[in-house]
mmCIF file of C-alpha atoms in Angstrom:
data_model
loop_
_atom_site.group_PDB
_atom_site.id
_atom_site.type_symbol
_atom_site.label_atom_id
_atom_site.label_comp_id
_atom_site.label_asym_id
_atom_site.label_seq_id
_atom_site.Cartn_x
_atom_site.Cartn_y
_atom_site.Cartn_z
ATOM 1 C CA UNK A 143 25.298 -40.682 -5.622
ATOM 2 C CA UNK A 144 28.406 -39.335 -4.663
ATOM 3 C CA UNK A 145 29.629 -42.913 -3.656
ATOM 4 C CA UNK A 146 29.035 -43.743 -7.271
ATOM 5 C CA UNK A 147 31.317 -41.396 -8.859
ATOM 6 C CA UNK A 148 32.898 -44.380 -10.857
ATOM 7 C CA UNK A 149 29.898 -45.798 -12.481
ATOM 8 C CA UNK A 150 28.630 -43.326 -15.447
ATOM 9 C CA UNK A 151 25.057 -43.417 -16.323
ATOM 10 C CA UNK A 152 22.230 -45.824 -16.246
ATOM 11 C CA UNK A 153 25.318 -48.230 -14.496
ATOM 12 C CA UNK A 154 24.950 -45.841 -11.603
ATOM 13 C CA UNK A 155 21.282 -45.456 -11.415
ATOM 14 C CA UNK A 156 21.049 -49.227 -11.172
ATOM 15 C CA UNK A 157 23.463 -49.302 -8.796
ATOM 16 C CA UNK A 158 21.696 -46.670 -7.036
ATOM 17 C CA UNK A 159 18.085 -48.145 -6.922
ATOM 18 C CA UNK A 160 19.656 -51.238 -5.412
ATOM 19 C CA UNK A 161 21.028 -49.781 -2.789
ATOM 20 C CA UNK A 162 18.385 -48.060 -1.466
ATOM 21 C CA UNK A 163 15.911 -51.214 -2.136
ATOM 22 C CA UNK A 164 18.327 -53.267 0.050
ATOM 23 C CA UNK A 165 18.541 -50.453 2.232
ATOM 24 C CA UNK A 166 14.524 -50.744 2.865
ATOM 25 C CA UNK A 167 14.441 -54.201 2.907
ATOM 26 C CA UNK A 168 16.801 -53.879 5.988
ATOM 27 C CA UNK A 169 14.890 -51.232 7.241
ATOM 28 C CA UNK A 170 11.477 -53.558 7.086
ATOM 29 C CA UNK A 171 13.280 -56.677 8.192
ATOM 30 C CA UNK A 172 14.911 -55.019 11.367
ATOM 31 C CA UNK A 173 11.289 -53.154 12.097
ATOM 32 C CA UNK A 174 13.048 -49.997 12.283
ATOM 33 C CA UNK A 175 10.669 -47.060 11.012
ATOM 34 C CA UNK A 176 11.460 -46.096 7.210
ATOM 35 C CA UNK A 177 14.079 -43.254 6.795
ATOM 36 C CA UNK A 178 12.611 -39.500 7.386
ATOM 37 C CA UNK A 179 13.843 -38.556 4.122
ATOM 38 C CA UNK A 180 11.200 -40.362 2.587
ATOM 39 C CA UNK A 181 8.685 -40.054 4.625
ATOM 40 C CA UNK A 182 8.881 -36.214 4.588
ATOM 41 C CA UNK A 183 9.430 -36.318 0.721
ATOM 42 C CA UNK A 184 7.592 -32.755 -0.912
ATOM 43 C CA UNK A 185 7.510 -30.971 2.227
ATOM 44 C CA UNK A 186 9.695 -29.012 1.344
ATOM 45 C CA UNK A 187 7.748 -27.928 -1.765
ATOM 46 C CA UNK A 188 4.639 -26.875 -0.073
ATOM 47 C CA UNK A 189 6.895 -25.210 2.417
ATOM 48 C CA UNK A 190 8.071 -23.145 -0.748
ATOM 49 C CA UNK A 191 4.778 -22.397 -2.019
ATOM 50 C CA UNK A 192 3.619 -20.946 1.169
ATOM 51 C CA UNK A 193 6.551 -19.058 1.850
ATOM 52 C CA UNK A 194 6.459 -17.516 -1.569
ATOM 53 C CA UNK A 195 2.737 -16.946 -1.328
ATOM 54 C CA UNK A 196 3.667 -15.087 2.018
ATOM 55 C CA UNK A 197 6.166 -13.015 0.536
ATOM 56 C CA UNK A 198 3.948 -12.065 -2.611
ATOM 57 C CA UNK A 199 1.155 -11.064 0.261
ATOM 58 C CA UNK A 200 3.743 -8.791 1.892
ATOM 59 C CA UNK A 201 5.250 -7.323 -1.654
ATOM 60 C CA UNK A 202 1.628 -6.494 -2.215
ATOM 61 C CA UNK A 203 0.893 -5.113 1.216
ATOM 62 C CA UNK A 204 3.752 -2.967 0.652
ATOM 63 C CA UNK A 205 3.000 -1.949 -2.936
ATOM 64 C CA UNK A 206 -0.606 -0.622 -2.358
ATOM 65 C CA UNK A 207 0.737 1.079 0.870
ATOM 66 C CA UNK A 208 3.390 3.098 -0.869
ATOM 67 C CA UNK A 209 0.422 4.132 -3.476
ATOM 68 C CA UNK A 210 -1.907 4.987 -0.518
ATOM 69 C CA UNK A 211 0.863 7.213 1.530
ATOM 70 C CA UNK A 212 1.670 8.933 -2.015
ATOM 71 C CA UNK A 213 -1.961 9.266 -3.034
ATOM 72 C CA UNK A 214 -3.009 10.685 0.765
ATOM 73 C CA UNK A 215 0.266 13.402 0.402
ATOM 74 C CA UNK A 216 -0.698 14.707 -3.301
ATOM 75 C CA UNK A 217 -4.215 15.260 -2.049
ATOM 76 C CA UNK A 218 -3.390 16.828 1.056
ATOM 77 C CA UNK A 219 -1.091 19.289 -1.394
ATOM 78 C CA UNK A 220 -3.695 19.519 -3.566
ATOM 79 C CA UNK A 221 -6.681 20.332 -0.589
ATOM 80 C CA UNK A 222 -4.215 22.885 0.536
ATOM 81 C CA UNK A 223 -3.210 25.029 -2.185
ATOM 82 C CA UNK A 224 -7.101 25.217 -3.003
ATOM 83 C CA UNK A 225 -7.197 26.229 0.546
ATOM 84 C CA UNK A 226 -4.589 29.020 0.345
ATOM 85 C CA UNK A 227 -6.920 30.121 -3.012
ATOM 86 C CA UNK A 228 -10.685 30.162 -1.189
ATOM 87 C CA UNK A 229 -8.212 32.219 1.811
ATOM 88 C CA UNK A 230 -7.894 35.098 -0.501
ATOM 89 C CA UNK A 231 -11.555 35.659 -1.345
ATOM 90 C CA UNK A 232 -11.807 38.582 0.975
ATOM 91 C CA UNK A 233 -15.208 39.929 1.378
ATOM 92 C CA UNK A 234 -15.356 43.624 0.108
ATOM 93 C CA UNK A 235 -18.646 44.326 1.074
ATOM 94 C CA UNK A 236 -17.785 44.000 4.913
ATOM 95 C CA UNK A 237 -14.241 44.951 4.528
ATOM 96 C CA UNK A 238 -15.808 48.306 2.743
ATOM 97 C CA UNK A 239 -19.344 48.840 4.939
ATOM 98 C CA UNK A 240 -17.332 47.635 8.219
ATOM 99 C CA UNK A 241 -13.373 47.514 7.808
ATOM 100 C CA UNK A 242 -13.384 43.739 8.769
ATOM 101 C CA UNK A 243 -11.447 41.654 7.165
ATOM 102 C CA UNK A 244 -13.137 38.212 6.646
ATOM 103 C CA UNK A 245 -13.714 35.353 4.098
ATOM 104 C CA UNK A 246 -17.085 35.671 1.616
ATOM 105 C CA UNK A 247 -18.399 32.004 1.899
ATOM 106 C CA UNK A 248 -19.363 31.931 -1.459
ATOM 107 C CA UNK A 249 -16.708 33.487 -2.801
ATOM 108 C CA UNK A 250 -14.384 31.186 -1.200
ATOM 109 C CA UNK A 251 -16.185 28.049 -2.199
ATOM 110 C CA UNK A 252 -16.029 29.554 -6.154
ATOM 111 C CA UNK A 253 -12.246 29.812 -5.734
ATOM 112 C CA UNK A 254 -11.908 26.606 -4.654
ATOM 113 C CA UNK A 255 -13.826 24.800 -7.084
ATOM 114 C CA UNK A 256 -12.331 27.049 -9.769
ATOM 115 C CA UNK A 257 -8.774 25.465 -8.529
ATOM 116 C CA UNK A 258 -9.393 22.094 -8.319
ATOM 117 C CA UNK A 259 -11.308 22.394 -11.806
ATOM 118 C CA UNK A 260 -7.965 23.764 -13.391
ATOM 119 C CA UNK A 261 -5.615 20.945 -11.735
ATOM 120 C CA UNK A 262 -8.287 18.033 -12.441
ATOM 121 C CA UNK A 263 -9.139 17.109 -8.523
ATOM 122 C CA UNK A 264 -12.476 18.166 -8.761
ATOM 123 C CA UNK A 265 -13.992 14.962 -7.986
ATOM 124 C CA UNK A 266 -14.887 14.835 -4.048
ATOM 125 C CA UNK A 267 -14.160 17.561 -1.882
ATOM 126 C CA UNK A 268 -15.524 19.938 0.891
ATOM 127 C CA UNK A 269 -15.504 23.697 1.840
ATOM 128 C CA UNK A 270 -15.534 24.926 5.160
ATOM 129 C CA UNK A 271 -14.990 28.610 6.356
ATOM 130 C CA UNK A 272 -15.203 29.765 9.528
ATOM 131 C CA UNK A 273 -13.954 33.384 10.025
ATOM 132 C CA UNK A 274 -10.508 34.070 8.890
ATOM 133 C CA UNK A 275 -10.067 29.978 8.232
ATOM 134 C CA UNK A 276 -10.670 27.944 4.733
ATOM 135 C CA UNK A 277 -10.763 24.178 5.288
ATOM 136 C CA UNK A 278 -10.848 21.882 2.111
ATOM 137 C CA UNK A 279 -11.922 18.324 2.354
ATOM 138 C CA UNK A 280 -11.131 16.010 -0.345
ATOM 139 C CA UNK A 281 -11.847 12.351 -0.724
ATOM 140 C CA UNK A 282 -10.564 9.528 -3.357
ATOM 141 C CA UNK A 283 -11.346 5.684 -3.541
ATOM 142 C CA UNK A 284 -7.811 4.735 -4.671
ATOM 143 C CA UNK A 285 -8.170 1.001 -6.430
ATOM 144 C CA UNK A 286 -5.976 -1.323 -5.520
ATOM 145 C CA UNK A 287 -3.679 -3.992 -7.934
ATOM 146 C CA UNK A 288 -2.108 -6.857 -5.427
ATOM 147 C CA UNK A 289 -4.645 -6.496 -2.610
ATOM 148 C CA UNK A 290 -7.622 -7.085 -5.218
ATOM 149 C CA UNK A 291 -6.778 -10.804 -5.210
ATOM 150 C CA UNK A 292 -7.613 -11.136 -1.565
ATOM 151 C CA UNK A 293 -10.970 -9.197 -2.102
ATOM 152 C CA UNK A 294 -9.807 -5.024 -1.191
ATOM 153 C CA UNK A 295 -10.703 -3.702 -4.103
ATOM 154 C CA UNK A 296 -10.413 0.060 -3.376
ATOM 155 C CA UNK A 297 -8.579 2.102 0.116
ATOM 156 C CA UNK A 298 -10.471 5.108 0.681
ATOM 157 C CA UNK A 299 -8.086 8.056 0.987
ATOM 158 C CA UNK A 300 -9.605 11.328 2.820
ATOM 159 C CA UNK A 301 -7.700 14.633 3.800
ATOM 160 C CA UNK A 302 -8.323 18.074 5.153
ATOM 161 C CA UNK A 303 -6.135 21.201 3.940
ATOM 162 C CA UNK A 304 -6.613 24.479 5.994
ATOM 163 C CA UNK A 305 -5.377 27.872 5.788
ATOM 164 C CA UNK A 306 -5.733 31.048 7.379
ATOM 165 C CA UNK A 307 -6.128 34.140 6.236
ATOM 166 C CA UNK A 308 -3.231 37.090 7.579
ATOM 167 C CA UNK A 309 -3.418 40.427 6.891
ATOM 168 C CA UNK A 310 -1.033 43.144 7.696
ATOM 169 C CA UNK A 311 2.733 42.946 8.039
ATOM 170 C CA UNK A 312 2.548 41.714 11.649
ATOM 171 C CA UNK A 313 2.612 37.668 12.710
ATOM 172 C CA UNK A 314 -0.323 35.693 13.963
ATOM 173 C CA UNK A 315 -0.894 36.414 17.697
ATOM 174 C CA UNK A 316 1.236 39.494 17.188
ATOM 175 C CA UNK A 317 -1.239 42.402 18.719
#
């Protein structure tokens, strides 16, 4: 169209059409294969809608990661700190009757429950203590938003918090 710079309006697209009707007439009268150009005509449009579909895959991929990784890290806070609470249920009655120092099961699992009730994460979670140790399990089905369109509709997210219980001034492994 550029060759038509002169010619203003439906002028140029006249002159336009011709040209590319003599242009095919050649092309059929010489038995030369028709231009690629218009063979290929559109490809480039489902190239764009794939491409574009691929990307919005990706943006989603990356979306609902970033929400899993930030879900997994406030739970693992969360399972800890309730940890660090079930830690300090000492047991008195064998600290008392035997001068050990240990974790009351119960107790424990009270404290815990008691500190997940007061942050709201008391949906799905675990108690474990063994000894001097507190382990807190927790477990969430985080839904998704992007992935749902491809049929994920929830990423399970599980953790474990632990923590130990010290007592004196000295270290762990200090004697």
């Amino acid at each position: 169209l550029e060759a038509l710079g002169k010619y203003t309006g439906l002028d140029a697209l006249r002159r336009y059409l011709e040209s590319q009707r003599d242009y095919l007439a050649h092309c059929l009268r010489t038995g030369r294969p028709r231009p690629a150009r218009l063979s290929e005509r559109g490809s480039v449009s489902v190239f764009t809608i794939i491409v574009a579909g691929v990307m919005m895959a990706l943006a989603g991929l990356c979306m609902e990661g970033g929400r899993v990784l930030n879900e997994r890290a406030t739970l693992a806070d969360t399972a800890e700190q309730a940890a660090r609470a079930g830690a300090q249920a000492v047991s008195e009655h064998r600290l008392r009757s035997e001068g050990v120092v240990v974790i009351d099961p119960a107790s424990a699992t009270r404290a815990v429950g008691a500190y997940l009730g007061a942050t709201g994460q008391d949906r799905s979670w675990r108690v474990q203590v063994t000894g001097r140790t507190v382990s807190v399990t927790m477990e969430r089905d985080l839904p998704t938003t992007t992935l749902r369109l491809v049929g994920v509709d929830s990423i399970h997210v599980e953790v474990t918090g632990q923590a130990r219980l010290a007592v004196g001034t000295r270290q762990e492994g200090d004697s």
